[in-house]
XYZ file of C-alpha atoms in Angstrom:
671
model
C 76.778 139.701 111.024
C 77.750 136.879 108.695
C 76.815 133.461 110.018
C 79.297 130.591 110.136
C 78.374 127.318 108.486
C 79.071 124.876 111.311
C 78.508 121.823 109.128
C 82.011 122.271 107.733
C 83.310 121.253 111.181
C 81.081 118.198 111.636
C 83.548 115.724 110.144
C 86.307 116.909 112.455
C 83.927 116.730 115.406
C 83.007 113.112 114.633
C 86.649 112.097 114.214
C 87.737 113.778 117.429
C 84.756 112.365 119.306
C 85.602 108.828 118.194
C 89.176 109.363 119.294
C 87.843 110.569 122.639
C 85.680 107.470 122.963
C 88.684 105.281 122.186
C 90.584 107.038 124.971
C 87.626 106.579 127.335
C 87.422 102.880 126.533
C 91.145 102.316 127.023
C 91.094 104.140 130.358
C 87.996 102.238 131.536
C 89.634 98.920 130.672
C 92.731 99.995 132.577
C 90.574 100.808 135.613
C 88.792 97.486 135.219
C 92.090 95.648 135.284
C 92.836 97.123 138.698
C 94.792 100.292 137.922
C 94.496 102.955 140.621
C 95.904 105.774 138.506
C 93.587 108.699 139.175
C 94.663 110.331 135.919
C 92.641 107.663 134.116
C 89.468 109.103 135.619
C 90.485 112.589 134.502
C 91.112 111.238 130.996
C 87.630 109.726 130.846
C 86.037 112.897 132.199
C 87.892 115.174 129.773
C 86.859 113.034 126.814
C 83.203 113.075 127.866
C 83.335 116.805 128.521
C 84.842 117.543 125.113
C 82.252 115.436 123.329
C 79.465 117.123 125.224
C 80.739 120.595 124.438
C 81.260 119.834 120.777
C 77.903 118.141 120.405
C 76.093 121.077 121.960
C 78.006 123.563 119.829
C 77.261 121.750 116.579
C 73.615 121.104 117.398
C 73.711 117.386 118.240
C 71.504 117.855 121.249
C 70.809 114.173 121.874
C 74.512 113.373 122.024
C 75.116 116.369 124.299
C 72.315 115.324 126.625
C 73.544 111.746 126.886
C 77.145 112.782 127.457
C 76.075 115.354 129.984
C 74.493 112.713 132.198
C 77.537 110.468 131.817
C 79.731 113.418 132.708
C 77.711 114.019 135.881
C 78.328 110.429 136.917
C 82.018 110.783 136.134
C 82.171 113.929 138.255
C 81.038 111.783 141.190
C 83.994 109.500 140.548
C 86.423 112.322 139.910
C 85.537 113.983 143.206
C 85.924 110.595 144.927
C 82.312 110.554 146.079
C 81.838 107.288 144.206
C 84.197 104.330 143.946
C 85.043 102.582 140.711
C 83.651 99.066 140.588
C 82.883 96.518 137.900
C 79.246 97.564 137.584
C 80.241 101.192 137.003
C 82.864 100.235 134.396
C 80.323 98.021 132.629
C 77.804 100.833 132.514
C 80.333 103.343 131.201
C 81.623 100.909 128.573
C 78.058 100.425 127.403
C 77.794 104.206 127.277
C 80.875 104.361 125.063
C 79.285 101.860 122.670
C 76.030 103.776 122.760
C 77.765 107.067 121.961
C 79.560 105.502 119.007
C 76.222 104.390 117.630
C 74.679 107.826 118.313
C 77.536 109.546 116.498
C 77.094 107.201 113.555
C 73.402 108.006 113.359
C 74.127 111.721 113.654
C 76.697 111.497 110.871
C 74.096 109.768 108.749
C 71.572 112.512 109.353
C 69.358 110.353 111.560
C 68.092 111.158 115.068
C 70.869 110.176 117.450
C 68.665 109.042 120.333
C 66.727 105.810 120.263
C 64.990 103.623 122.801
C 68.236 101.918 123.846
C 70.120 105.163 124.343
C 67.246 106.588 126.375
C 67.156 103.476 128.545
C 70.885 103.751 129.143
C 70.620 107.477 129.810
C 68.010 106.653 132.441
C 70.411 104.208 134.114
C 73.157 106.823 134.135
C 70.801 109.440 135.494
C 69.570 107.213 138.288
C 73.105 106.335 139.299
C 74.337 109.927 139.065
C 71.472 111.513 140.964
C 71.087 108.750 143.504
C 67.339 109.213 143.407
C 64.446 107.588 141.662
C 63.658 109.121 138.321
C 61.035 108.673 135.716
C 61.469 105.762 133.390
C 62.939 106.564 130.004
C 59.575 106.012 128.405
C 58.302 109.008 130.319
C 61.147 111.093 128.959
C 60.360 109.985 125.462
C 56.754 110.958 125.867
C 57.757 114.501 126.609
C 55.793 114.661 129.868
C 57.562 114.452 133.201
C 55.883 114.695 136.553
C 58.352 115.969 139.089
C 59.738 119.073 140.672
C 62.173 121.357 138.838
C 64.245 124.534 139.039
C 63.720 128.258 138.636
C 66.726 129.811 136.961
C 67.438 133.534 136.632
C 70.153 133.985 134.058
C 71.495 137.461 133.263
C 74.271 137.702 130.712
C 77.059 140.193 131.340
C 77.821 142.364 128.309
C 81.045 140.494 127.414
C 79.473 137.007 127.501
C 79.361 136.612 123.714
C 83.021 137.626 123.454
C 84.039 134.602 125.577
C 82.573 132.218 123.013
C 79.468 131.389 125.034
C 76.077 131.226 123.395
C 72.864 131.473 125.436
C 71.005 129.378 122.860
C 73.471 126.533 123.386
C 72.816 126.721 127.123
C 69.101 126.548 126.501
C 69.547 123.501 124.300
C 71.529 121.761 127.036
C 68.913 122.619 129.655
C 66.214 121.399 127.325
C 67.840 117.990 127.275
C 67.633 117.743 131.044
C 63.898 118.400 131.184
C 61.185 120.543 129.704
C 62.405 124.123 129.542
C 60.066 127.064 129.908
C 61.153 130.644 129.321
C 58.972 132.572 131.671
C 60.393 135.981 130.839
C 63.090 137.464 128.626
C 64.118 141.051 129.338
C 66.486 143.775 128.177
C 68.957 145.095 130.730
C 69.357 148.730 131.669
C 72.890 148.594 130.309
C 71.538 148.344 126.763
C 71.986 151.527 124.694
C 68.860 153.532 124.144
C 69.259 153.741 120.370
C 69.623 150.769 118.023
C 72.418 152.482 116.105
C 74.533 152.480 119.258
C 74.098 148.733 119.819
C 77.341 146.714 119.681
C 76.445 143.253 118.266
C 79.341 141.693 120.144
C 77.783 142.575 123.482
C 74.768 141.056 125.203
C 72.257 143.033 127.261
C 69.658 140.333 127.857
C 68.411 138.306 130.790
C 66.026 135.381 131.157
C 63.859 133.808 133.803
C 63.668 130.105 133.101
C 61.828 127.192 134.607
C 63.188 123.689 134.159
C 60.620 120.972 134.729
C 61.659 117.448 135.659
C 63.652 115.352 138.100
C 66.984 116.979 137.422
C 69.898 116.900 139.827
C 71.240 120.277 140.929
C 74.680 119.200 139.767
C 73.387 118.699 136.239
C 71.959 122.208 136.138
C 75.143 123.701 137.564
C 77.199 121.795 134.994
C 75.416 123.578 132.143
C 76.788 126.884 133.435
C 80.288 125.535 134.215
C 81.940 127.655 131.561
C 80.196 130.922 132.466
C 81.949 131.739 135.690
C 82.310 135.542 135.736
C 80.317 135.944 132.545
C 76.799 136.050 133.964
C 74.643 136.532 137.028
C 73.003 133.285 137.959
C 70.406 132.292 140.543
C 69.021 128.759 140.780
C 66.222 127.804 143.137
C 64.412 124.530 143.591
C 60.844 124.454 142.390
C 58.818 122.829 145.146
C 55.760 120.703 144.691
C 55.126 120.971 140.989
C 53.375 117.860 139.814
C 52.859 118.341 136.120
C 54.490 120.141 133.273
C 51.369 120.429 131.215
C 50.624 123.883 132.616
C 53.430 125.493 130.691
C 52.576 128.452 128.513
C 53.362 127.323 124.959
C 53.800 130.914 123.777
C 56.635 131.466 126.214
C 58.641 128.378 125.252
C 62.201 129.113 124.222
C 61.990 126.565 121.477
C 59.657 123.809 120.379
C 59.744 120.824 122.649
C 62.296 118.469 121.210
C 62.390 115.626 123.652
C 64.546 112.808 122.345
C 62.580 110.739 119.898
C 63.371 107.060 119.553
C 64.803 106.328 116.157
C 62.944 103.887 114.000
C 66.105 102.301 112.724
C 67.784 99.498 114.570
C 70.874 100.554 116.478
C 73.993 99.967 114.414
C 76.740 97.756 115.686
C 79.811 99.271 117.242
C 81.939 98.235 114.313
C 79.512 99.925 111.931
C 79.771 103.179 113.827
C 83.528 103.090 113.733
C 83.752 102.197 110.070
C 81.241 104.863 109.092
C 83.372 107.577 110.597
C 86.777 106.187 109.780
C 86.360 105.134 106.177
C 84.653 106.232 103.054
C 85.087 109.128 100.726
C 86.877 112.157 102.057
C 88.457 110.433 105.041
C 91.428 112.259 106.463
C 94.804 111.505 108.022
C 96.471 113.214 110.945
C 100.089 113.719 110.053
C 102.952 114.421 112.406
C 104.764 117.709 111.954
C 108.062 115.864 111.418
C 106.649 114.176 108.329
C 105.380 117.478 106.926
C 108.780 119.103 107.618
C 110.537 116.286 105.772
C 108.225 116.815 102.827
C 108.935 120.541 102.753
C 112.690 119.874 102.900
C 112.437 117.521 99.953
C 110.470 120.097 97.985
C 113.213 122.631 98.691
C 115.852 120.217 97.358
C 113.721 119.600 94.276
C 113.400 123.313 93.559
C 117.179 123.770 93.871
C 117.854 120.870 91.496
C 115.272 122.125 89.006
C 116.886 125.572 89.068
C 120.327 124.082 88.422
C 119.084 121.993 85.479
C 117.243 124.984 84.002
C 120.436 127.006 84.141
C 122.367 124.246 82.357
C 119.654 123.956 79.720
C 119.652 127.668 78.929
C 123.439 127.933 78.617
C 124.386 124.426 77.609
C 127.935 123.707 76.503
C 129.564 120.294 75.942
C 131.889 120.994 78.836
C 128.860 120.912 81.158
C 128.001 117.264 80.460
C 129.426 116.094 83.771
C 127.476 118.759 85.632
C 124.327 117.732 83.774
C 124.849 114.115 84.762
C 125.317 115.105 88.394
C 122.152 117.183 88.210
C 120.125 114.303 86.840
C 121.462 111.978 89.538
C 120.524 114.557 92.147
C 117.043 114.825 90.598
C 116.628 111.045 90.740
C 117.784 110.912 94.348
C 115.549 113.780 95.441
C 112.538 112.395 93.575
C 112.906 109.037 95.318
C 113.263 110.687 98.715
C 110.261 112.879 97.974
C 108.261 109.813 97.013
C 109.248 108.055 100.236
C 108.304 111.139 102.259
C 104.886 111.290 100.615
C 104.305 107.590 101.177
C 105.272 107.952 104.846
C 102.388 110.380 105.260
C 99.985 107.509 104.583
C 101.697 105.278 107.127
C 99.877 104.945 110.436
C 100.673 102.757 113.465
C 98.825 99.475 113.660
C 98.146 100.254 117.314
C 94.959 102.022 116.203
C 93.671 98.583 115.152
C 95.159 96.679 118.091
C 93.477 99.057 120.543
C 90.066 97.563 119.846
C 91.070 94.131 121.122
C 91.312 94.678 124.903
C 87.601 95.471 124.907
C 86.761 92.592 122.587
C 88.752 90.144 124.690
C 87.121 91.393 127.886
C 83.634 90.931 126.453
C 84.401 87.450 125.097
C 85.959 86.381 128.390
C 82.730 87.098 130.183
C 80.551 85.640 127.483
C 82.445 82.352 127.206
C 83.605 81.975 130.806
C 87.259 81.916 129.784
C 90.272 83.697 131.185
C 92.497 85.397 128.629
C 95.719 87.353 129.016
C 96.123 89.583 125.991
C 99.610 90.622 124.913
C 100.124 93.295 122.253
C 103.491 93.753 120.588
C 104.639 96.028 117.789
C 101.789 98.548 118.103
C 104.023 101.250 116.600
C 104.602 99.304 113.391
C 103.306 101.479 110.588
C 101.066 100.375 107.778
C 99.453 102.108 104.819
C 96.191 103.780 105.820
C 94.141 101.825 103.279
C 95.562 98.506 104.421
C 95.025 99.527 108.028
C 91.357 100.294 107.489
C 90.695 96.959 105.809
C 92.689 94.624 108.026
C 90.617 95.286 111.148
C 87.748 92.899 110.385
C 89.960 89.907 109.487
C 91.920 90.409 112.701
C 88.720 90.599 114.737
C 87.576 87.315 113.237
C 90.867 85.581 114.010
C 90.865 86.861 117.594
C 87.279 85.719 118.132
C 88.127 82.304 116.698
C 91.219 82.003 118.870
C 89.214 82.649 122.027
C 86.121 80.695 121.037
C 87.805 77.645 119.467
C 91.444 77.796 120.499
C 91.639 78.611 124.196
C 90.164 76.101 126.601
C 87.983 76.725 129.634
C 89.924 77.255 132.899
C 89.037 73.788 134.210
C 90.157 72.140 130.977
C 93.422 74.049 131.001
C 94.045 73.122 134.607
C 93.388 69.448 133.824
C 95.865 69.695 130.941
C 98.521 71.120 133.240
C 98.259 74.637 131.831
C 97.693 77.942 133.642
C 93.997 78.759 133.929
C 94.655 82.005 132.048
C 95.094 81.434 128.342
C 97.477 83.691 126.449
C 96.578 85.452 123.240
C 99.336 87.412 121.484
C 99.091 89.933 118.702
C 102.412 90.881 117.199
C 103.247 93.154 114.269
C 106.693 93.547 112.743
C 108.575 94.233 109.521
C 109.889 91.307 107.508
C 111.468 92.044 104.179
C 109.184 94.434 102.346
C 106.109 93.245 104.216
C 104.361 93.826 107.494
C 103.678 90.595 109.328
C 100.870 90.326 111.860
C 100.736 87.206 113.991
C 97.836 86.037 116.142
C 98.949 83.222 118.407
C 97.388 81.388 121.326
C 98.435 78.639 123.699
C 95.165 76.755 123.389
C 94.302 73.306 122.142
C 95.357 73.862 118.523
C 93.438 72.704 115.462
C 91.375 69.555 115.999
C 92.901 67.444 113.263
C 90.537 64.486 113.672
C 87.438 66.687 113.515
C 88.715 68.603 110.495
C 89.607 65.445 108.579
C 86.241 63.845 109.433
C 84.377 66.938 108.288
C 86.424 67.124 105.097
C 85.668 63.491 104.313
C 81.995 64.086 105.037
C 81.987 66.983 102.562
C 83.950 65.032 99.972
C 87.034 67.207 100.226
C 89.078 64.171 101.259
C 88.714 60.558 100.273
C 87.956 57.872 102.835
C 91.143 56.745 104.537
C 93.161 59.618 103.083
C 95.725 60.980 105.534
C 96.514 64.604 104.682
C 99.637 66.380 105.873
C 99.402 68.979 108.634
C 99.700 71.746 106.032
C 96.813 70.274 104.029
C 94.694 70.014 107.175
C 95.402 73.644 107.974
C 94.433 74.592 104.446
C 91.010 72.940 104.853
C 89.834 75.515 107.405
C 90.007 78.181 104.683
C 87.490 76.328 102.529
C 84.174 78.203 102.098
C 81.512 76.989 104.509
C 83.902 74.730 106.404
C 83.154 74.379 110.109
C 83.602 71.599 112.629
C 81.277 73.215 115.176
C 78.337 70.995 116.052
C 76.145 74.003 116.643
C 76.307 77.534 115.304
C 76.460 80.336 117.863
C 76.486 84.124 117.578
C 80.279 83.911 117.622
C 81.082 81.154 115.172
C 80.112 77.824 113.710
C 78.430 78.793 110.476
C 81.516 78.236 108.383
C 81.645 81.781 107.098
C 84.785 83.431 108.236
C 88.147 81.948 107.454
C 87.567 81.951 103.715
C 86.434 85.570 103.991
C 89.517 86.383 106.045
C 91.745 84.906 103.361
C 89.876 86.668 100.563
C 90.079 90.032 102.329
C 93.787 89.611 103.001
C 94.413 88.584 99.408
C 92.486 91.610 98.186
C 95.075 93.657 100.053
C 97.862 91.861 98.230
C 98.732 89.827 101.311
C 98.626 86.222 102.407
C 97.511 84.296 105.479
C 98.739 80.984 106.804
C 98.420 78.908 109.948
C 100.610 76.577 111.951
C 99.140 74.539 114.747
C 100.270 71.945 117.257
C 97.840 69.817 119.195
C 97.668 70.874 122.830
C 100.059 73.803 122.361
C 98.103 76.276 120.273
C 97.961 77.909 116.857
C 99.724 80.735 115.075
C 97.999 82.616 112.269
C 100.396 84.706 110.206
C 99.248 87.512 107.932
C 101.769 89.095 105.570
C 100.747 92.460 104.158
C 102.390 94.875 101.729
C 103.593 98.156 103.176
C 101.482 100.072 100.705
C 99.020 99.357 97.955
C 100.165 102.255 95.797
C 103.756 101.405 94.781
C 105.724 98.169 94.630
C 109.316 97.267 93.891
C 109.198 94.827 91.028
C 111.276 92.804 88.587
C 110.409 93.623 84.972
C 110.283 90.488 82.821
C 109.702 89.960 79.121
C 107.211 87.370 77.837
C 106.943 87.592 74.056
C 106.091 91.200 73.247
C 104.560 91.765 76.681
C 106.096 93.020 79.919
C 105.191 91.579 83.306
C 106.293 92.872 86.695
C 106.819 90.364 89.502
C 106.868 91.868 93.051
C 110.371 91.590 94.466
C 109.076 90.545 97.867
C 107.683 87.331 96.349
C 110.804 86.337 94.418
C 113.018 83.647 95.910
C 115.492 83.194 93.097
C 115.867 83.312 89.305
C 117.681 80.573 87.404
C 118.144 79.068 83.970
C 117.251 75.388 83.707
C 118.623 72.719 81.442
C 116.049 70.552 79.643
C 117.086 67.451 81.600
C 116.299 69.240 84.894
C 112.597 69.364 84.006
C 110.345 66.375 84.519
C 106.912 65.882 83.123
C 104.192 64.524 85.372
C 100.795 63.006 84.799
C 98.406 65.497 83.259
C 101.066 67.401 81.334
C 102.532 69.388 84.203
C 106.225 70.145 84.613
C 108.327 70.165 87.772
C 111.968 70.816 88.580
C 114.159 70.098 91.576
C 114.850 73.143 93.727
C 116.427 73.016 97.189
C 115.355 69.502 98.094
C 111.816 69.827 96.779
C 110.068 69.643 93.428
C 108.347 72.802 92.259
C 105.760 73.125 89.477
C 106.545 75.305 86.465
C 104.044 77.753 85.040
C 104.717 79.059 81.569
C 103.424 82.625 81.687
C 102.924 82.799 77.924
C 100.436 79.935 78.195
C 98.685 81.332 81.246
C 98.163 84.768 79.664
C 98.112 83.886 75.974
C 101.268 85.768 74.888
C 102.455 85.364 71.283
C 106.042 84.926 70.091
C 107.319 83.889 73.504
C 110.218 81.589 74.298
C 109.017 77.999 74.575
C 112.321 76.126 75.053
C 113.030 75.905 78.760
C 116.786 76.381 78.302
C 116.315 79.710 76.488
C 114.109 81.247 79.126
C 114.478 82.176 82.800
C 112.597 80.480 85.641
C 111.631 82.934 88.416
C 110.890 81.079 91.668
C 108.075 82.837 93.552
C 106.555 82.123 96.949
C 103.106 82.782 98.372
C 101.998 81.648 101.827
C 104.700 79.010 101.934
C 103.921 77.629 98.462
C 106.524 77.975 95.738
C 106.341 77.842 91.982
C 108.590 78.574 88.999
C 107.441 81.114 86.385
C 108.969 80.706 82.939
C 109.657 84.073 81.293
C 111.753 85.051 78.257
C 114.136 87.422 79.985
C 114.737 89.676 82.992
C 114.835 93.393 82.126
C 115.655 94.911 85.494
C 114.162 96.218 88.698
C 111.697 99.104 88.802
C 109.315 100.766 91.175
C 105.809 100.447 89.781
C 102.934 102.781 90.527
C 99.959 100.425 90.571
C 96.959 101.299 88.436
C 93.778 99.351 88.988
C 92.904 97.070 86.099
C 89.381 96.553 87.440
C 88.545 100.228 87.063
C 89.680 100.514 83.439
C 89.157 96.996 82.093
C 88.091 94.075 84.261
C 89.479 91.762 86.894
C 91.967 89.263 85.446
C 92.965 86.148 87.357
C 96.672 86.299 88.173
C 97.026 90.040 87.490
C 96.849 92.596 90.311
C 97.120 95.751 88.205
C 99.078 97.614 85.561
C 101.713 100.294 85.403
C 103.371 102.602 82.881
C 107.021 101.921 82.058
C 109.595 104.596 81.352
C 109.173 104.137 77.564
C 105.429 104.743 77.863
C 104.409 101.104 77.356
C 102.080 99.272 79.718
C 103.258 96.416 81.924
C 101.010 94.076 83.876
C 101.753 93.344 87.521
C 101.667 89.672 88.478
C 99.418 88.722 91.380
C 101.660 86.061 92.870
C 98.949 84.508 95.031
C 96.569 84.454 92.088
C 99.151 82.839 89.820
C 99.868 80.142 92.400
C 96.158 79.426 92.722
C 95.876 79.397 88.949
C 98.627 76.784 88.818
C 96.975 74.649 91.475
C 93.674 74.855 89.633
C 95.338 73.707 86.412
C 96.961 70.859 88.314
C 93.618 69.820 89.808
C 91.905 70.009 86.404
C 94.606 67.791 84.917
């Protein structure tokens, strides 16, 4: 019989297991917040059961063993023999974290179990069995001194046809204690001649002995799925004191007691990222999106057939029909493109879902009370953006709780509710997705920030910066007002990294704060990193594309509207403020470009609340641009986010609006 390569299913198993753990965590947090919905317990149990079954099937015995013990404890809760309390939720949440780390190690080809997981498994086992058990160290040593179970297991002929595998059962038993196969025998139902043997039927039985302090429920659980598929007898093994008497020849398999891994346990975030990102990651797509794609393909085939027919029998009288066909092709192509792009769009709720747990942990660590509000979880974002925005959001949430929200006593003294409010909100605005993180805490400490900036030489003595300039200081590398660094914050590495990560995604981040009322961090992100709507401009012989979402207005200036300032810069009056002008031909070294201001066009762009005018020769029209990475084919260029191919085959560079604004500020500072 041909064997099936199970490794081809490992990736799916890891993804589904992580989804199951997410569901477990969400349900546990709901129980912790006081929900009495019994379905939550069933959800947690089903997730654990699925992970256990999958792990055993695919040979991840350590994961199966750990989940099996957790499942036994959950069965106590499900059958209402044990009440849900804070200690139980804490233990199960730690188990969720532990399983994430075990899955990450398994995916990396390392032993899943380590000293921490064995310690936690021991805690689960003690709680589930309600009896004293050997310390985890004893399990790791492979020698357990306790009583056990005699098991007589006889497979019925159809057992294999139900998808059950005796070897999988043995592996599960082996994780409960040391397993000894005392006798394996052939049943009378087996055909006398080998040629008559049906490989899909089983005619074997085993007499097993399981050594160790194992609860009867755990042993029964191994055979949960074999009801009606076997004959089973389980009897307690009285008085055995040592497992060292086992006959090594009769062992079903080499002893494979969980071995502590040498590597340090990875963080929870590492486990999640390992499974969710990287080469070959996948997307689950709704059937409606696939159906829309198929419909568009059908329309495209019809249009292509019509145009082919016109081409083969073309007559001047068919010009109108040809034009209609081309318009139809353009319309269908755009719709097809939008359908394909929608496949990459995933709800931001998958990122938001990590925060209830994070907030709960920080509440306890810092002694604060936080009410978390999530809005706009169904707002969709490109998968790549979604995968990379998680860490910046985590940092902002940690900062908001650590620095923004006050302790309950401080809030009460300030006339606020003892519970601080932290809101995460996602919504569409123009062509962007906006994510806001707001709190009703103390707001930015202006005095401390200014003092620190003066100490570092970022501000002169006696200089009074505006609120916007103060807010900008917190994004400086290494800037921190914390007197002492903790494991949460204070080292000054964070906000600058947040801004850099967001900018790498083509987005921007800004902050508004009011003393005593809180802060609002706003992140604006592009819908997708693959295609943008842009305005094609001419600068000399070159073509530059400016993203439409960053354009405020385009205008032609008269020479008298431009004023020169110290250092050689130019500004013009625009809507009650003066904006700097950047001549793109100077910034990028373009030859034969328009230099007289009245002959060119000034495109007003905006990034994170800062505006600037770009002088270009002319505007050539709007176009969707498929972004090609410049880094991969050339090198990173300040002020350029990528390149694209125009309809005439020429190359156009895509302006990085944030980079251009920073370039202008740098020039201003240098002057």
